[in-house]
């Protein structure tokens, strides 16, 4: 697996304001679906037995998480894991069977038709896999469509749409129609249309899975760039582990409708919760995901060293390069203060799957909490 993970900003703190809060969420398809979450015996059944006994399929099972303001929250899993159903439940494009969903503290499940329409038009914009563009409209008019639905005056919406077209790199193509664009260009139009309504949250439902690998990578870079520029909250659905690791501040890994592990890319790769997650991340190049936090030892009192400086969020690969160039341990610098030192031995231990304890001794990585702790 080839993976290049950008150096991340310091992680969003646990105290950051939650934008979406989800608790005990179920989506069950089938007759008398509401009985499944309410019955402990039925809710404990596996997928095959549940179908045999009730004719129901539980696509999302007792899921809970918060999406923090300004983060890229990735939900990933294989086909049939429930991830796309989950993201559609957030704005009730699919009606949940049980549980709670709140946006900025407001109960989404209690919203009437007007409030729900406002949520979808103004607060949470969706970017779909298959673009959803209007073929008879130009690029500019497609981007302006959401503003038109909002009742924005024509001149104002076209001016804003033109800014969004330029923001996603399509300046000069405003008068083309979707049929004249490549797949990557059409996806940029979809992204510009979502940005034009200035939503609090962008919801991406496997938006790049139909693109070829090179265009897909370009679009991933575009998402990273936009997030760095705007800091907008994003929920991103994907079945691709490389994409999840590149984009996500935190990742919720789903299997059979449940979240089996939720954590940063480093936590998931470094401390997989079970054998399923361990197999998922087996081929990930650890040095591209793990950060120097895993390898550093405390700096001796009064001794900051003279080696190169790296931030705490630098990847092990970046630190290995810095140490190799200088021949001296790197200083881990946080807001002008040396918080630790890291040398080549500790960095290679992390690559090998062991991490130092507080005294710099190599130890196996700590066990991750199980799914029940999510």
Tab-separated table of C-alpha atoms in Angstrom:
chain	number	residue	atom	x	y	z
A	1	UNK	CA	0.000	0.000	0.000
A	2	UNK	CA	1.312	3.446	-0.985
A	3	UNK	CA	0.222	6.145	1.413
A	4	UNK	CA	1.220	9.758	1.861
A	5	UNK	CA	-0.491	11.325	4.848
A	6	UNK	CA	-0.187	15.115	5.122
A	7	UNK	CA	1.209	16.506	8.357
A	8	UNK	CA	-1.891	17.155	10.375
A	9	UNK	CA	-2.822	20.178	12.374
A	10	UNK	CA	-2.885	19.535	16.136
A	11	UNK	CA	-5.942	17.350	16.818
A	12	UNK	CA	-9.226	18.928	17.780
A	13	UNK	CA	-9.553	18.870	21.561
A	14	UNK	CA	-12.046	16.677	23.339
A	15	UNK	CA	-13.775	19.821	24.585
A	16	UNK	CA	-14.496	21.156	21.077
A	17	UNK	CA	-18.126	21.936	20.366
A	18	UNK	CA	-19.970	18.965	18.853
A	19	UNK	CA	-21.799	19.829	15.646
A	20	UNK	CA	-23.527	16.483	15.174
A	21	UNK	CA	-24.233	14.306	18.220
A	22	UNK	CA	-25.526	10.793	17.602
A	23	UNK	CA	-26.566	8.307	20.281
A	24	UNK	CA	-28.161	4.857	20.123
A	25	UNK	CA	-28.921	5.206	16.408
A	26	UNK	CA	-30.634	2.328	14.623
A	27	UNK	CA	-31.902	1.946	11.080
A	28	UNK	CA	-33.828	-1.257	10.490
A	29	UNK	CA	-35.477	-2.150	7.191
A	30	UNK	CA	-38.380	-4.567	7.132
A	31	UNK	CA	-41.746	-5.333	8.739
A	32	UNK	CA	-42.256	-4.022	12.296
A	33	UNK	CA	-38.735	-2.610	12.216
A	34	UNK	CA	-39.294	-0.652	15.417
A	35	UNK	CA	-39.526	-3.862	17.444
A	36	UNK	CA	-35.873	-4.748	16.819
A	37	UNK	CA	-34.134	-1.954	18.775
A	38	UNK	CA	-36.704	-2.212	21.570
A	39	UNK	CA	-36.268	-5.958	22.107
A	40	UNK	CA	-32.918	-6.964	23.686
A	41	UNK	CA	-33.227	-10.484	22.324
A	42	UNK	CA	-33.832	-9.343	18.734
A	43	UNK	CA	-31.246	-6.569	18.857
A	44	UNK	CA	-28.571	-9.078	19.889
A	45	UNK	CA	-29.144	-11.343	16.874
A	46	UNK	CA	-26.671	-11.507	14.009
A	47	UNK	CA	-27.703	-10.324	10.555
A	48	UNK	CA	-28.658	-13.739	9.130
A	49	UNK	CA	-30.634	-14.865	12.174
A	50	UNK	CA	-32.421	-11.519	12.432
A	51	UNK	CA	-33.567	-11.811	8.816
A	52	UNK	CA	-34.680	-15.394	9.338
A	53	UNK	CA	-36.713	-14.589	12.453
A	54	UNK	CA	-38.164	-11.187	11.572
A	55	UNK	CA	-37.581	-10.487	7.888
A	56	UNK	CA	-35.680	-7.351	8.952
A	57	UNK	CA	-32.212	-6.043	8.133
A	58	UNK	CA	-30.418	-3.826	10.649
A	59	UNK	CA	-28.264	-1.521	8.506
A	60	UNK	CA	-27.179	0.632	11.463
A	61	UNK	CA	-26.979	-0.874	14.950
A	62	UNK	CA	-26.816	1.198	18.132
A	63	UNK	CA	-24.292	3.740	16.808
A	64	UNK	CA	-23.101	6.752	18.786
A	65	UNK	CA	-20.489	9.459	18.141
A	66	UNK	CA	-19.919	13.219	18.093
A	67	UNK	CA	-18.621	15.171	15.106
A	68	UNK	CA	-16.537	18.040	16.470
A	69	UNK	CA	-16.485	21.513	14.988
A	70	UNK	CA	-13.770	21.905	12.357
A	71	UNK	CA	-12.784	18.252	12.016
A	72	UNK	CA	-12.870	15.829	9.109
A	73	UNK	CA	-14.790	12.865	10.522
A	74	UNK	CA	-14.485	9.800	8.282
A	75	UNK	CA	-16.860	6.842	8.377
A	76	UNK	CA	-15.359	3.880	6.557
A	77	UNK	CA	-16.226	0.268	6.003
A	78	UNK	CA	-16.733	-2.323	3.313
A	79	UNK	CA	-19.836	-2.544	1.153
A	80	UNK	CA	-22.855	-3.332	3.321
A	81	UNK	CA	-21.291	-2.059	6.538
A	82	UNK	CA	-23.961	0.642	6.962
A	83	UNK	CA	-21.848	3.743	6.360
A	84	UNK	CA	-23.939	5.321	3.579
A	85	UNK	CA	-27.166	4.605	5.436
A	86	UNK	CA	-25.649	6.264	8.490
A	87	UNK	CA	-24.752	9.522	6.728
A	88	UNK	CA	-28.214	9.723	5.146
A	89	UNK	CA	-29.781	9.365	8.578
A	90	UNK	CA	-27.967	12.499	9.787
A	91	UNK	CA	-30.274	14.728	7.725
A	92	UNK	CA	-33.139	12.232	7.559
A	93	UNK	CA	-32.767	11.493	3.876
A	94	UNK	CA	-33.344	8.060	5.417
A	95	UNK	CA	-35.565	8.043	8.503
A	96	UNK	CA	-33.876	6.456	11.530
A	97	UNK	CA	-35.695	3.707	13.377
A	98	UNK	CA	-34.479	4.636	16.870
A	99	UNK	CA	-31.948	6.801	18.663
A	100	UNK	CA	-31.122	10.491	18.788
A	101	UNK	CA	-29.467	12.886	16.316
A	102	UNK	CA	-28.751	16.501	17.186
A	103	UNK	CA	-27.128	19.324	15.240
A	104	UNK	CA	-25.870	22.137	17.445
A	105	UNK	CA	-28.064	20.688	20.185
A	106	UNK	CA	-31.258	20.734	18.099
A	107	UNK	CA	-33.117	17.426	17.820
A	108	UNK	CA	-33.066	16.453	14.134
A	109	UNK	CA	-35.668	13.715	14.581
A	110	UNK	CA	-38.113	16.247	16.062
A	111	UNK	CA	-37.771	18.721	13.172
A	112	UNK	CA	-40.900	19.504	11.182
A	113	UNK	CA	-40.818	19.734	7.396
A	114	UNK	CA	-39.754	23.389	7.346
A	115	UNK	CA	-36.912	22.932	9.842
A	116	UNK	CA	-35.724	19.828	8.004
A	117	UNK	CA	-35.736	21.702	4.695
A	118	UNK	CA	-33.700	24.483	6.281
A	119	UNK	CA	-31.228	21.923	7.645
A	120	UNK	CA	-30.622	20.469	4.186
A	121	UNK	CA	-30.527	23.820	2.380
A	122	UNK	CA	-28.445	25.887	4.785
A	123	UNK	CA	-26.662	23.827	7.431
A	124	UNK	CA	-25.590	20.445	6.005
A	125	UNK	CA	-24.835	20.078	2.280
A	126	UNK	CA	-24.348	16.694	0.640
A	127	UNK	CA	-21.813	15.821	-2.071
A	128	UNK	CA	-22.853	12.596	-3.807
A	129	UNK	CA	-20.892	9.910	-5.652
A	130	UNK	CA	-22.786	10.403	-8.915
A	131	UNK	CA	-22.550	14.202	-8.989
A	132	UNK	CA	-26.315	14.907	-9.288
A	133	UNK	CA	-25.738	17.739	-11.769
A	134	UNK	CA	-28.491	19.173	-13.986
A	135	UNK	CA	-27.382	18.268	-17.541
A	136	UNK	CA	-29.196	21.146	-19.287
A	137	UNK	CA	-27.622	23.813	-17.034
A	138	UNK	CA	-24.186	25.374	-17.303
A	139	UNK	CA	-21.476	24.898	-14.700
A	140	UNK	CA	-22.261	28.334	-13.264
A	141	UNK	CA	-25.985	27.656	-13.043
A	142	UNK	CA	-25.420	24.233	-11.493
A	143	UNK	CA	-23.237	25.789	-8.789
A	144	UNK	CA	-25.837	28.516	-8.217
A	145	UNK	CA	-28.722	26.057	-7.965
A	146	UNK	CA	-28.712	25.733	-4.182
A	147	UNK	CA	-28.697	29.517	-3.822
A	148	UNK	CA	-31.603	29.707	-6.261
A	149	UNK	CA	-33.563	27.273	-4.076
A	150	UNK	CA	-32.760	29.516	-1.099
A	151	UNK	CA	-34.298	32.491	-2.918
A	152	UNK	CA	-31.052	34.447	-3.392
A	153	UNK	CA	-31.274	37.159	-6.072
A	154	UNK	CA	-29.925	36.185	-9.495
A	155	UNK	CA	-27.021	38.623	-9.634
A	156	UNK	CA	-25.893	37.757	-6.110
A	157	UNK	CA	-26.073	34.012	-6.614
A	158	UNK	CA	-24.195	34.150	-9.908
A	159	UNK	CA	-21.474	36.264	-8.347
A	160	UNK	CA	-21.071	33.829	-5.469
A	161	UNK	CA	-21.245	30.826	-7.798
A	162	UNK	CA	-18.427	32.319	-9.892
A	163	UNK	CA	-16.257	32.618	-6.774
A	164	UNK	CA	-16.891	28.975	-5.900
A	165	UNK	CA	-16.116	27.842	-9.460
A	166	UNK	CA	-12.760	29.596	-9.185
A	167	UNK	CA	-12.164	28.161	-5.699
A	168	UNK	CA	-12.368	24.584	-7.002
A	169	UNK	CA	-10.132	25.278	-9.997
A	170	UNK	CA	-12.718	25.501	-12.802
A	171	UNK	CA	-12.351	29.161	-13.734
A	172	UNK	CA	-12.987	29.601	-17.457
A	173	UNK	CA	-15.435	26.668	-17.617
A	174	UNK	CA	-18.480	28.526	-16.276
A	175	UNK	CA	-20.505	28.193	-19.506
A	176	UNK	CA	-19.787	24.529	-20.171
A	177	UNK	CA	-22.394	21.871	-19.508
A	178	UNK	CA	-21.791	18.699	-17.451
A	179	UNK	CA	-21.560	16.544	-20.585
A	180	UNK	CA	-18.525	18.552	-21.676
A	181	UNK	CA	-16.608	17.849	-18.441
A	182	UNK	CA	-14.467	14.978	-17.201
A	183	UNK	CA	-15.506	12.982	-14.150
A	184	UNK	CA	-13.141	14.902	-11.898
A	185	UNK	CA	-14.401	18.236	-13.235
A	186	UNK	CA	-18.023	17.207	-12.662
A	187	UNK	CA	-17.161	16.274	-9.081
A	188	UNK	CA	-15.551	19.707	-8.617
A	189	UNK	CA	-18.821	21.263	-9.782
A	190	UNK	CA	-20.683	19.218	-7.167
A	191	UNK	CA	-18.228	20.362	-4.503
A	192	UNK	CA	-18.568	24.012	-5.577
A	193	UNK	CA	-22.359	23.742	-5.468
A	194	UNK	CA	-22.201	22.433	-1.894
A	195	UNK	CA	-19.761	25.177	-0.849
A	196	UNK	CA	-21.886	27.915	-2.432
A	197	UNK	CA	-24.637	27.619	0.187
A	198	UNK	CA	-21.994	28.090	2.924
A	199	UNK	CA	-23.075	25.072	5.007
A	200	UNK	CA	-21.875	24.444	8.527
A	201	UNK	CA	-21.161	20.806	7.605
A	202	UNK	CA	-20.226	19.158	4.315
A	203	UNK	CA	-21.394	15.540	4.010
A	204	UNK	CA	-19.527	13.448	1.422
A	205	UNK	CA	-21.067	10.099	0.448
A	206	UNK	CA	-18.248	8.185	-1.300
A	207	UNK	CA	-17.824	11.131	-3.681
A	208	UNK	CA	-14.679	9.913	-5.432
A	209	UNK	CA	-15.244	6.168	-5.739
A	210	UNK	CA	-16.268	6.389	-9.414
A	211	UNK	CA	-13.140	8.329	-10.398
A	212	UNK	CA	-9.923	6.873	-11.729
A	213	UNK	CA	-7.015	6.758	-9.231
A	214	UNK	CA	-5.155	9.856	-10.423
A	215	UNK	CA	-8.260	12.057	-10.499
A	216	UNK	CA	-9.327	10.604	-7.160
A	217	UNK	CA	-6.037	11.639	-5.621
A	218	UNK	CA	-6.406	15.139	-7.058
A	219	UNK	CA	-9.863	15.434	-5.484
A	220	UNK	CA	-8.531	14.233	-2.135
A	221	UNK	CA	-5.895	16.968	-2.327
A	222	UNK	CA	-8.672	19.441	-3.105
A	223	UNK	CA	-10.591	18.431	0.019
A	224	UNK	CA	-7.425	18.728	2.128
A	225	UNK	CA	-6.716	22.175	0.672
A	226	UNK	CA	-10.254	23.440	1.228
A	227	UNK	CA	-10.286	22.148	4.778
A	228	UNK	CA	-6.965	23.816	5.554
A	229	UNK	CA	-8.237	27.104	4.089
A	230	UNK	CA	-11.703	27.121	5.648
A	231	UNK	CA	-11.622	24.737	8.608
A	232	UNK	CA	-15.128	23.603	7.687
A	233	UNK	CA	-16.584	20.577	9.466
A	234	UNK	CA	-16.753	17.569	7.144
A	235	UNK	CA	-18.225	14.070	7.388
A	236	UNK	CA	-16.672	11.830	4.750
A	237	UNK	CA	-17.909	8.350	3.816
A	238	UNK	CA	-15.519	5.931	2.089
A	239	UNK	CA	-14.726	2.252	1.671
A	240	UNK	CA	-11.067	3.039	0.960
A	241	UNK	CA	-8.649	2.826	3.897
A	242	UNK	CA	-5.959	4.905	2.187
A	243	UNK	CA	-8.482	7.678	1.566
A	244	UNK	CA	-9.696	7.515	5.174
A	245	UNK	CA	-6.163	7.751	6.563
A	246	UNK	CA	-5.243	10.668	4.287
A	247	UNK	CA	-8.342	12.735	5.025
A	248	UNK	CA	-9.575	11.876	8.502
A	249	UNK	CA	-8.860	13.640	11.772
A	250	UNK	CA	-10.834	10.752	13.278
A	251	UNK	CA	-12.149	7.582	11.683
A	252	UNK	CA	-15.150	5.456	12.638
A	253	UNK	CA	-14.608	1.978	11.214
A	254	UNK	CA	-17.903	0.121	10.650
A	255	UNK	CA	-18.731	-3.538	10.305
A	256	UNK	CA	-22.227	-5.066	10.051
A	257	UNK	CA	-23.878	-1.806	11.069
A	258	UNK	CA	-21.754	-1.192	14.162
A	259	UNK	CA	-18.735	0.998	14.858
A	260	UNK	CA	-15.955	-1.405	15.804
A	261	UNK	CA	-13.374	1.312	16.468
A	262	UNK	CA	-13.364	5.097	16.567
A	263	UNK	CA	-10.124	7.027	16.807
A	264	UNK	CA	-7.445	8.995	15.053
A	265	UNK	CA	-5.623	7.335	12.149
A	266	UNK	CA	-2.677	6.855	14.508
A	267	UNK	CA	-4.840	5.139	17.138
A	268	UNK	CA	-6.438	2.809	14.616
A	269	UNK	CA	-3.162	1.824	12.959
A	270	UNK	CA	-1.155	1.718	16.186
A	271	UNK	CA	-3.721	0.105	18.499
A	272	UNK	CA	-6.322	-1.838	16.502
A	273	UNK	CA	-9.340	-2.794	18.609
A	274	UNK	CA	-9.727	-6.370	17.365
A	275	UNK	CA	-8.573	-8.850	14.746
A	276	UNK	CA	-10.911	-7.362	12.125
A	277	UNK	CA	-9.311	-3.910	12.448
A	278	UNK	CA	-5.853	-5.448	12.727
A	279	UNK	CA	-6.348	-7.223	9.395
A	280	UNK	CA	-7.674	-4.018	7.851
A	281	UNK	CA	-4.544	-2.036	8.711
A	282	UNK	CA	-2.003	-4.832	8.300
A	283	UNK	CA	-0.403	-3.411	5.146
A	284	UNK	CA	-0.460	0.252	6.156
A	285	UNK	CA	3.042	1.833	6.175
A	286	UNK	CA	3.130	2.785	9.851
A	287	UNK	CA	5.790	5.452	9.388
A	288	UNK	CA	3.365	7.445	7.229
A	289	UNK	CA	0.625	7.442	9.894
A	290	UNK	CA	2.270	7.256	13.317
A	291	UNK	CA	3.517	10.534	14.778
A	292	UNK	CA	6.543	11.361	16.857
A	293	UNK	CA	4.353	11.366	19.975
A	294	UNK	CA	4.670	7.572	19.914
A	295	UNK	CA	8.463	7.661	19.760
A	296	UNK	CA	9.592	10.622	21.839
A	297	UNK	CA	11.117	10.466	25.313
A	298	UNK	CA	11.120	13.348	27.798
A	299	UNK	CA	13.919	15.858	27.337
A	300	UNK	CA	16.286	15.895	30.343
A	301	UNK	CA	15.764	18.912	32.587
A	302	UNK	CA	17.583	21.898	31.182
A	303	UNK	CA	18.735	19.985	28.093
A	304	UNK	CA	16.817	20.698	24.903
A	305	UNK	CA	19.504	19.395	22.570
A	306	UNK	CA	20.618	20.973	19.335
A	307	UNK	CA	19.094	18.639	16.765
A	308	UNK	CA	16.425	19.497	14.204
A	309	UNK	CA	12.988	20.599	15.425
A	310	UNK	CA	9.799	18.736	14.499
A	311	UNK	CA	6.217	19.376	15.682
A	312	UNK	CA	4.392	16.721	17.754
A	313	UNK	CA	2.101	15.952	14.815
A	314	UNK	CA	4.997	15.203	12.434
A	315	UNK	CA	4.919	11.670	11.053
A	316	UNK	CA	7.607	9.160	11.938
A	317	UNK	CA	8.716	9.228	8.283
A	318	UNK	CA	9.283	12.978	8.455
A	319	UNK	CA	11.221	12.631	11.724
A	320	UNK	CA	13.382	9.796	10.330
A	321	UNK	CA	14.360	12.051	7.432
A	322	UNK	CA	15.191	14.947	9.791
A	323	UNK	CA	17.292	12.726	12.097
A	324	UNK	CA	19.103	11.111	9.160
A	325	UNK	CA	20.019	14.498	7.686
A	326	UNK	CA	21.373	15.892	10.957
A	327	UNK	CA	22.767	12.771	12.611
A	328	UNK	CA	21.342	13.991	15.945
A	329	UNK	CA	18.105	13.300	17.871
A	330	UNK	CA	15.248	15.584	16.846
A	331	UNK	CA	13.647	17.984	19.281
A	332	UNK	CA	9.845	17.765	19.485
A	333	UNK	CA	8.772	21.400	19.743
A	334	UNK	CA	5.291	22.499	20.773
A	335	UNK	CA	4.567	26.259	20.920
A	336	UNK	CA	8.233	27.079	21.308
A	337	UNK	CA	8.838	24.548	24.096
A	338	UNK	CA	10.809	21.308	23.793
A	339	UNK	CA	8.453	18.568	24.965
A	340	UNK	CA	10.662	15.598	24.072
A	341	UNK	CA	13.471	14.095	22.062
A	342	UNK	CA	13.320	11.376	19.452
A	343	UNK	CA	16.186	9.364	17.977
A	344	UNK	CA	16.518	6.891	15.127
A	345	UNK	CA	16.213	3.797	17.362
A	346	UNK	CA	12.899	4.929	18.860
A	347	UNK	CA	11.558	5.874	15.414
A	348	UNK	CA	12.457	2.479	13.948
A	349	UNK	CA	10.837	0.763	16.932
A	350	UNK	CA	7.571	2.513	16.070
A	351	UNK	CA	7.863	1.346	12.464
A	352	UNK	CA	8.406	-2.191	13.791
A	353	UNK	CA	5.327	-1.951	16.010
A	354	UNK	CA	6.840	-1.224	19.414
A	355	UNK	CA	6.878	2.089	21.271
A	356	UNK	CA	9.044	3.444	24.077
A	357	UNK	CA	7.823	3.677	27.646
A	358	UNK	CA	8.453	6.772	29.735
A	359	UNK	CA	12.077	5.739	30.223
A	360	UNK	CA	12.767	5.199	26.532
A	361	UNK	CA	12.547	1.377	26.681
A	362	UNK	CA	10.882	-0.370	23.766
A	363	UNK	CA	7.539	-1.917	24.663
A	364	UNK	CA	4.636	-3.293	22.616
A	365	UNK	CA	1.869	-0.753	21.850
A	366	UNK	CA	-0.913	-0.565	24.459
A	367	UNK	CA	-4.091	-2.512	23.813
A	368	UNK	CA	-6.850	-0.454	22.304
A	369	UNK	CA	-10.262	-0.151	23.985
A	370	UNK	CA	-12.880	-2.485	22.591
A	371	UNK	CA	-15.940	-1.360	20.616
A	372	UNK	CA	-17.946	-1.057	23.821
A	373	UNK	CA	-15.750	1.884	24.784
A	374	UNK	CA	-16.651	3.850	21.655
